[in-house]
Short mmCIF file of C-alpha atoms and ligand atoms in Angstrom, two decimals:
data_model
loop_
_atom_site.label_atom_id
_atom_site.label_comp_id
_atom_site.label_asym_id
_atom_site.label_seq_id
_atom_site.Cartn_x
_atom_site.Cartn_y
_atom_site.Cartn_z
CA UNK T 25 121.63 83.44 114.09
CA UNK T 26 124.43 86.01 114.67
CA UNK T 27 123.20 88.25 117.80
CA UNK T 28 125.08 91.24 119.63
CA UNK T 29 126.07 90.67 123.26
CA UNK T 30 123.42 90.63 126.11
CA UNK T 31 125.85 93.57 127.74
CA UNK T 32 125.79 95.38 124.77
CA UNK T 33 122.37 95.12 123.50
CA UNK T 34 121.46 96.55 127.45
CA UNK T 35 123.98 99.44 127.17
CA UNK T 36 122.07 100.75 123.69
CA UNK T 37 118.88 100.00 125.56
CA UNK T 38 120.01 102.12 128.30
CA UNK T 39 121.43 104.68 126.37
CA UNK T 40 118.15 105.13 124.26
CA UNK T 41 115.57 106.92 126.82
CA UNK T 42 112.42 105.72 125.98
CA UNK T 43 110.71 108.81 126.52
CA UNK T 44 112.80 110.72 124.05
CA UNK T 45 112.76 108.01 121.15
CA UNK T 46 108.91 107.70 122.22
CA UNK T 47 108.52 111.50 121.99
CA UNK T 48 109.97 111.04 118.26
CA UNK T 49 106.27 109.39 117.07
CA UNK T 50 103.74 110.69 119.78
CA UNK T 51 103.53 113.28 121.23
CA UNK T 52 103.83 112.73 124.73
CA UNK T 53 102.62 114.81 128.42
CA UNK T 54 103.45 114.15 131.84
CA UNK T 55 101.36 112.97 134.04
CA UNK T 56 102.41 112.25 137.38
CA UNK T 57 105.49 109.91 137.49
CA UNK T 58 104.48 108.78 133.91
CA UNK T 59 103.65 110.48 130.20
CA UNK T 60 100.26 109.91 128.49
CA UNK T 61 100.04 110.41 124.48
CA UNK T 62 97.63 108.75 121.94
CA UNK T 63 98.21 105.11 121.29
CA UNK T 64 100.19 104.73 117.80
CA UNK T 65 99.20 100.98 117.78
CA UNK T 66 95.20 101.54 117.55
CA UNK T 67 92.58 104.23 116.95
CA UNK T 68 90.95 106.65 120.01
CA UNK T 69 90.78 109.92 121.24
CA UNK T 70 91.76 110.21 124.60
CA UNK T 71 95.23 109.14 125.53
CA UNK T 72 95.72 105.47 127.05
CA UNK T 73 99.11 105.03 125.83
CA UNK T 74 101.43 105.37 129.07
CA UNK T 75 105.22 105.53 128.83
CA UNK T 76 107.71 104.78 132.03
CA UNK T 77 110.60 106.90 132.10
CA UNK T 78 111.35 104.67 135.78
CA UNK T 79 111.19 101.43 134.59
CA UNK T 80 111.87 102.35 130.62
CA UNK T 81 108.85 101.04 129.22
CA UNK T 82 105.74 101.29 127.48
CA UNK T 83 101.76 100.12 127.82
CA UNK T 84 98.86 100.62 126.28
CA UNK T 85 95.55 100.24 128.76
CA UNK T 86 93.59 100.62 125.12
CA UNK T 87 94.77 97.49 122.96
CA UNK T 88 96.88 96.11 125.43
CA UNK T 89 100.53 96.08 123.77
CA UNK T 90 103.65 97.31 125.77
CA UNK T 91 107.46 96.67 125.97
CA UNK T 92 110.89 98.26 126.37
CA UNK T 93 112.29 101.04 123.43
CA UNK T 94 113.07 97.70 121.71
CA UNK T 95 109.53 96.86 121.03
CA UNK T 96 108.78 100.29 121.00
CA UNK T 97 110.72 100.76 117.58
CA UNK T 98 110.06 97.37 116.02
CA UNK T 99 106.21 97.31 115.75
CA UNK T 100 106.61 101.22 114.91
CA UNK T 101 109.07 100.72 112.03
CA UNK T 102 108.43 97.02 111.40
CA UNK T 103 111.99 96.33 111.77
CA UNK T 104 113.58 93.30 113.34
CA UNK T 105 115.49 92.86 116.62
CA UNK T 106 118.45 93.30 115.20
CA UNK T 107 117.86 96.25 113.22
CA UNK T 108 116.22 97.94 116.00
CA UNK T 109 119.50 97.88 117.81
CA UNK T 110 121.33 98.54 114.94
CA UNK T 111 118.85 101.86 114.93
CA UNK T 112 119.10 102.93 118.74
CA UNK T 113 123.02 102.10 118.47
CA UNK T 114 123.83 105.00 115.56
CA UNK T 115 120.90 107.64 117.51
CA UNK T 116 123.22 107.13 120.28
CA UNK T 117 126.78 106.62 118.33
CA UNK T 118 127.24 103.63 119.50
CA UNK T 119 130.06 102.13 117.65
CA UNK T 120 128.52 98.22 116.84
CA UNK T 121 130.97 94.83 116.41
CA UNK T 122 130.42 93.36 112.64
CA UNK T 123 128.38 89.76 113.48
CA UNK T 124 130.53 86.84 113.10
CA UNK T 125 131.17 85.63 109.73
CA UNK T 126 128.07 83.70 108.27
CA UNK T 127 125.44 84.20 105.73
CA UNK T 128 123.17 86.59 107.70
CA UNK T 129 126.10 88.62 108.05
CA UNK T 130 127.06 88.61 104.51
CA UNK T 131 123.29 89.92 103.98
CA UNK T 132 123.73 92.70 106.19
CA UNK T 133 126.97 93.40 104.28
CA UNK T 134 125.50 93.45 101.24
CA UNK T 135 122.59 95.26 102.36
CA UNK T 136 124.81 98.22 104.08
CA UNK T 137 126.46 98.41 100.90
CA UNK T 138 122.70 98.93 99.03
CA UNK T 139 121.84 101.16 100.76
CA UNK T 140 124.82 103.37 100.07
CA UNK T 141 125.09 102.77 97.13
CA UNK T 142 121.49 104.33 96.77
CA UNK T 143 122.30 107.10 98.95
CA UNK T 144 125.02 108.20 96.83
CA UNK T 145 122.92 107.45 93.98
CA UNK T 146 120.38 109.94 95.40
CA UNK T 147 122.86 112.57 95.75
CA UNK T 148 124.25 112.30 92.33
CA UNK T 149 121.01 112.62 90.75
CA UNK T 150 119.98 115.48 92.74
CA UNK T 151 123.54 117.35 92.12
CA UNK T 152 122.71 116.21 88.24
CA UNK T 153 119.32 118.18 87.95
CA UNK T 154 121.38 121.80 88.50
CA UNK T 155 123.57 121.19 85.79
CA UNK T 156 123.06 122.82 82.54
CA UNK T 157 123.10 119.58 81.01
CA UNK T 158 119.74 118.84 82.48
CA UNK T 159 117.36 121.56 81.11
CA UNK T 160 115.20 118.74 79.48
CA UNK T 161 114.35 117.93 83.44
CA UNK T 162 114.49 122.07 84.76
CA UNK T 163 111.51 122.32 82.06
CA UNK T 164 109.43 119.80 83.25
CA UNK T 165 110.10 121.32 87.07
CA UNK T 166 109.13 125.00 86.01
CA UNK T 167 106.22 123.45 84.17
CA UNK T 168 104.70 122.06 86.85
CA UNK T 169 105.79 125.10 89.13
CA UNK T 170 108.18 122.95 91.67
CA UNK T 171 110.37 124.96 93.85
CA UNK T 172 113.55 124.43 94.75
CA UNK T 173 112.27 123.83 98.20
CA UNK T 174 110.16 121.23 96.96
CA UNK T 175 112.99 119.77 95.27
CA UNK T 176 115.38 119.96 98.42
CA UNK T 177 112.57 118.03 100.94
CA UNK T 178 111.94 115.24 98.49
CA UNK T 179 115.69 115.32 96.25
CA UNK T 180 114.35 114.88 93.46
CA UNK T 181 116.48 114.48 90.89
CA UNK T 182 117.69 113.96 87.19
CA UNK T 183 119.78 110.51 86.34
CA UNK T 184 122.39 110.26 83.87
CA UNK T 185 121.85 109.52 79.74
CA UNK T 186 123.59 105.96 79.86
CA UNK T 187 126.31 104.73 82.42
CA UNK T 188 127.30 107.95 84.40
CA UNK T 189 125.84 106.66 87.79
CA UNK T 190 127.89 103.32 86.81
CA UNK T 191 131.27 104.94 86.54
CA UNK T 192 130.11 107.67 89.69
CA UNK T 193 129.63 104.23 91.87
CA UNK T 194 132.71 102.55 90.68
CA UNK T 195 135.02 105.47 91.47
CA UNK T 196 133.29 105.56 94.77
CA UNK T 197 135.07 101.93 95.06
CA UNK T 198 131.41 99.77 94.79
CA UNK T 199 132.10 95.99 93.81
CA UNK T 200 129.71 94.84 90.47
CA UNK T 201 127.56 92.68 92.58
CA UNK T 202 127.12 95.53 95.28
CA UNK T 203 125.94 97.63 92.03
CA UNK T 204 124.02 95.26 90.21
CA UNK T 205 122.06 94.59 93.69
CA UNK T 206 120.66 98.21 94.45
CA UNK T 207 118.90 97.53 90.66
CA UNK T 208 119.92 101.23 89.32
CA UNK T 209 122.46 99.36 86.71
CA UNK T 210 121.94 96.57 84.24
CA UNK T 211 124.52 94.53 82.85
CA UNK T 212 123.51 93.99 78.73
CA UNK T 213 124.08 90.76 76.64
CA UNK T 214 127.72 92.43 76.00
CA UNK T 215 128.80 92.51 79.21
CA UNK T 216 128.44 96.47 79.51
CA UNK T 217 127.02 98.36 82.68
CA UNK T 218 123.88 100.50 81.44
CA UNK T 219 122.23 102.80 83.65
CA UNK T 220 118.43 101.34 85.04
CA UNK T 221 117.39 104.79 84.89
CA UNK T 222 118.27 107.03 81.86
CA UNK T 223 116.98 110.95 80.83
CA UNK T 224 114.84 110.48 83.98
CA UNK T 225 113.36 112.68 86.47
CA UNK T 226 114.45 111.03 89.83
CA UNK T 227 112.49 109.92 92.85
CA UNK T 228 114.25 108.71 95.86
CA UNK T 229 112.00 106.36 97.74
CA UNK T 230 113.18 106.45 101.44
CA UNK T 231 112.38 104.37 104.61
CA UNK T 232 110.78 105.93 107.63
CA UNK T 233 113.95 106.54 109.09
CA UNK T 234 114.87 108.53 106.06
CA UNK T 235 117.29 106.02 104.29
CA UNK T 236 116.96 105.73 100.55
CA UNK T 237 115.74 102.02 99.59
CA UNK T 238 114.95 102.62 96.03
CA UNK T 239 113.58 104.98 93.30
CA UNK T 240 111.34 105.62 90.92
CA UNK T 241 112.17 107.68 87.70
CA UNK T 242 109.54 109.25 85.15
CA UNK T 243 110.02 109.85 81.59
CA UNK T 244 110.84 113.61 79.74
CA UNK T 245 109.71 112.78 76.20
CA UNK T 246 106.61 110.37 75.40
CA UNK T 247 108.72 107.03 75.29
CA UNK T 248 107.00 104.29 77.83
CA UNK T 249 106.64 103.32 80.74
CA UNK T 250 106.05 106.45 82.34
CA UNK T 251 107.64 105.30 85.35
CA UNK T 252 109.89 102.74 86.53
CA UNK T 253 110.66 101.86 89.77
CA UNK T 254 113.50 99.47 91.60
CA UNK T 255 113.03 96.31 91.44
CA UNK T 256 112.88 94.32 95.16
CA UNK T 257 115.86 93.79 96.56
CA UNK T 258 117.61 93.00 99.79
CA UNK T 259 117.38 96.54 101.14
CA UNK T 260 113.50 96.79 99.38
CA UNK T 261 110.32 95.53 99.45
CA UNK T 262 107.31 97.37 97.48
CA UNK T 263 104.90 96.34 100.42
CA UNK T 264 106.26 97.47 103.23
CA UNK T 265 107.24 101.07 102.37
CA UNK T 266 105.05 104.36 102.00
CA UNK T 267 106.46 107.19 99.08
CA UNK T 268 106.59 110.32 101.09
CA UNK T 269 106.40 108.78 104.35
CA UNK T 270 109.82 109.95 105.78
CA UNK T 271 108.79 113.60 104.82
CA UNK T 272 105.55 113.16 106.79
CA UNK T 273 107.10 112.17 109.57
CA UNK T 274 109.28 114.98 109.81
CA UNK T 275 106.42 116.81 110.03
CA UNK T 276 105.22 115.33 113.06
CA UNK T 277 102.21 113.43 111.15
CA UNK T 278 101.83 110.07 111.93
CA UNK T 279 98.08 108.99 112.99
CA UNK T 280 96.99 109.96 110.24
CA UNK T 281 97.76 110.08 106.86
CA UNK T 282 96.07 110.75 103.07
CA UNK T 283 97.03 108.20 100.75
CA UNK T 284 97.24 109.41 97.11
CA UNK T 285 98.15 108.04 94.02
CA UNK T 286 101.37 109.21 92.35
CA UNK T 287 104.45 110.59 93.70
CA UNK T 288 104.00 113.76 91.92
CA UNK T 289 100.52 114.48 94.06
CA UNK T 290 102.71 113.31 97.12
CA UNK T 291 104.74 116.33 95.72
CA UNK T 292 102.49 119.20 94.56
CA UNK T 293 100.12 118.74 97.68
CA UNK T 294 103.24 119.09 100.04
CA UNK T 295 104.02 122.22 98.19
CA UNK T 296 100.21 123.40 99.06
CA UNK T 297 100.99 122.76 102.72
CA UNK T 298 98.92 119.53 102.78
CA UNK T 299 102.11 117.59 104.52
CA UNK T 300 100.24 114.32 105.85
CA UNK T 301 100.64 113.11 102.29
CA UNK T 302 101.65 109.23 101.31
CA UNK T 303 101.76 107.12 97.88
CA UNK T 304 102.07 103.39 98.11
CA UNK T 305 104.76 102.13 95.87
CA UNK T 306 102.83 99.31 94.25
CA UNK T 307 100.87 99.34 91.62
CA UNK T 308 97.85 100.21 93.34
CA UNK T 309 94.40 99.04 91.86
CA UNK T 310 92.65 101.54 93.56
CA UNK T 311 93.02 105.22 92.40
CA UNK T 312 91.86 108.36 93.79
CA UNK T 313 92.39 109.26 97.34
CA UNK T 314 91.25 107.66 100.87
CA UNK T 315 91.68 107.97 104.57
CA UNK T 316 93.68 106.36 106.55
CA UNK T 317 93.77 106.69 110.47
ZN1 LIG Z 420 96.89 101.02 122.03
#
């Protein structure tokens, strides 16, 4: 396993106050030498979760977990070691060694390289839906009264008719395996690059840190499936992720949160001012809405 330096690894720890990455998912009140906020690891009502700005860690006296910022973030995020320094490193621009050469390192390569290429992706899409060219997706908007707001918070977008995000990501200098990966082009029998997502209206799927791990794109006419969404891929996993998530969190909601069905009640609810708003990005079997805490 490739790892980062002991010194290193302690200088992001030590350049990440606990309190103020702590303060990012609860919210937090001094106490004496310590802070006291509600425990993000289990359910109650009166604060047991403690935070050490002294010794620069963390313990619940409800359910018993603790740690340094490095646990902190992992169980929060459900992130690895590694990533979780990779995290605190660029909050604190700390400029991280590439791992020596190996496969895991490869991964993280190709993963890097995902991940931008979906972030540029995102941005295309979103610049797309403005043009003139797109009034087949600017109807659907207006009819179901999204504002540009609205549009802004989540970027949605509009994707190409056939291979413009292909040639958008290959004068951006992306390899063919670094596109194929993200899943938002297809190589046919032919040999030619096809766009995954064509006369689509675009919705970037992001990570609770905000990154963009995939998308999912609904139809403008009556052709099927109504939606697709990315396949799972090394930046990706259905499971793990939450549509809307990174927008609720921005809002400060994290204890608890009203799973919905589809990305476009994720959407119009936000617009109402009901923020605390998730989808799950598999195909759920169970429809309507729920609680969870
Ligand atoms: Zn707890």
């Amino acid at each position: 396993m490739p790892r980062y330096s002991d010194e290193l690894i302690e200088e992001v720890r030590q350049t990440n106050d606990i309190v103020d990455v702590i303060s990012q998912y609860v919210h937090l009140k001094r106490s004496g030498r310590n802070y006291f906020g509600l425990c993000p690891f289990h359910n109650e009502k009166s604060p047991s979760f403690s935070v050490s700005p002294d010794k620069q860690i963390f313990h619940c006296f409800g359910c018993g977990v603790g740690g340094n910022v490095y646990t902190f973030l992992m169980k929060i995020e459900g992130i690895s070691f590694i990533e979780a320094v990779q995290s605190l490193a660029e909050r604190a621009n700390i400029q991280l060694p590439t791992l020596e050469n190996n496969v895991d390192t490869a991964k993280e390569i190709l993963k890097s390289k995902v991940l931008k290429v979906n972030e540029i992706a995102a941005n295309f899409y979103h610049e797309n839906l403005y043009l003139p060219e797109s009034k087949i997706a600017q109807d659907y908007i207006k009819k179901r009264k999204l504002t540009n707001e609205t549009l802004k918070a989540f970027k949605i977008g509009y994707s190409g008719k056939f291979d413009e995000l292909y040639h958008k990501l290959k004068k951006e200098g992306f390899e063919d395996t670094e596109i194929l990966e993200s899943g938002l082009v297809n190589k046919n029998d032919k040999g030619q690059y096809i766009d995954r997502y064509r006369n689509r209206l675009m919705f970037p799927i992001c990570d609770a840190r905000g990154k963009v791990i995939a998308f999912g794109g609904r139809v403008l006419d009556d052709s099927k499936p109504k939606y697709i969404n990315s396949p799972e891929n090394i930046a990706y996993s259905k499971g793990r992720n939450l549509f809307g998530l990174n927008v609720a969190k921005k809002q400060g909601h994290l204890k608890q949160l009203l799973i919905v069905e589809g990305y476009m009640d994720v959407i119009s609810l936000h617009q109402r001012g009901i923020t605390n708003v998730v989808a799950p990005l598999r195909n759920s079997t169970n429809s309507g809405t729920r609680m969870v805490t």
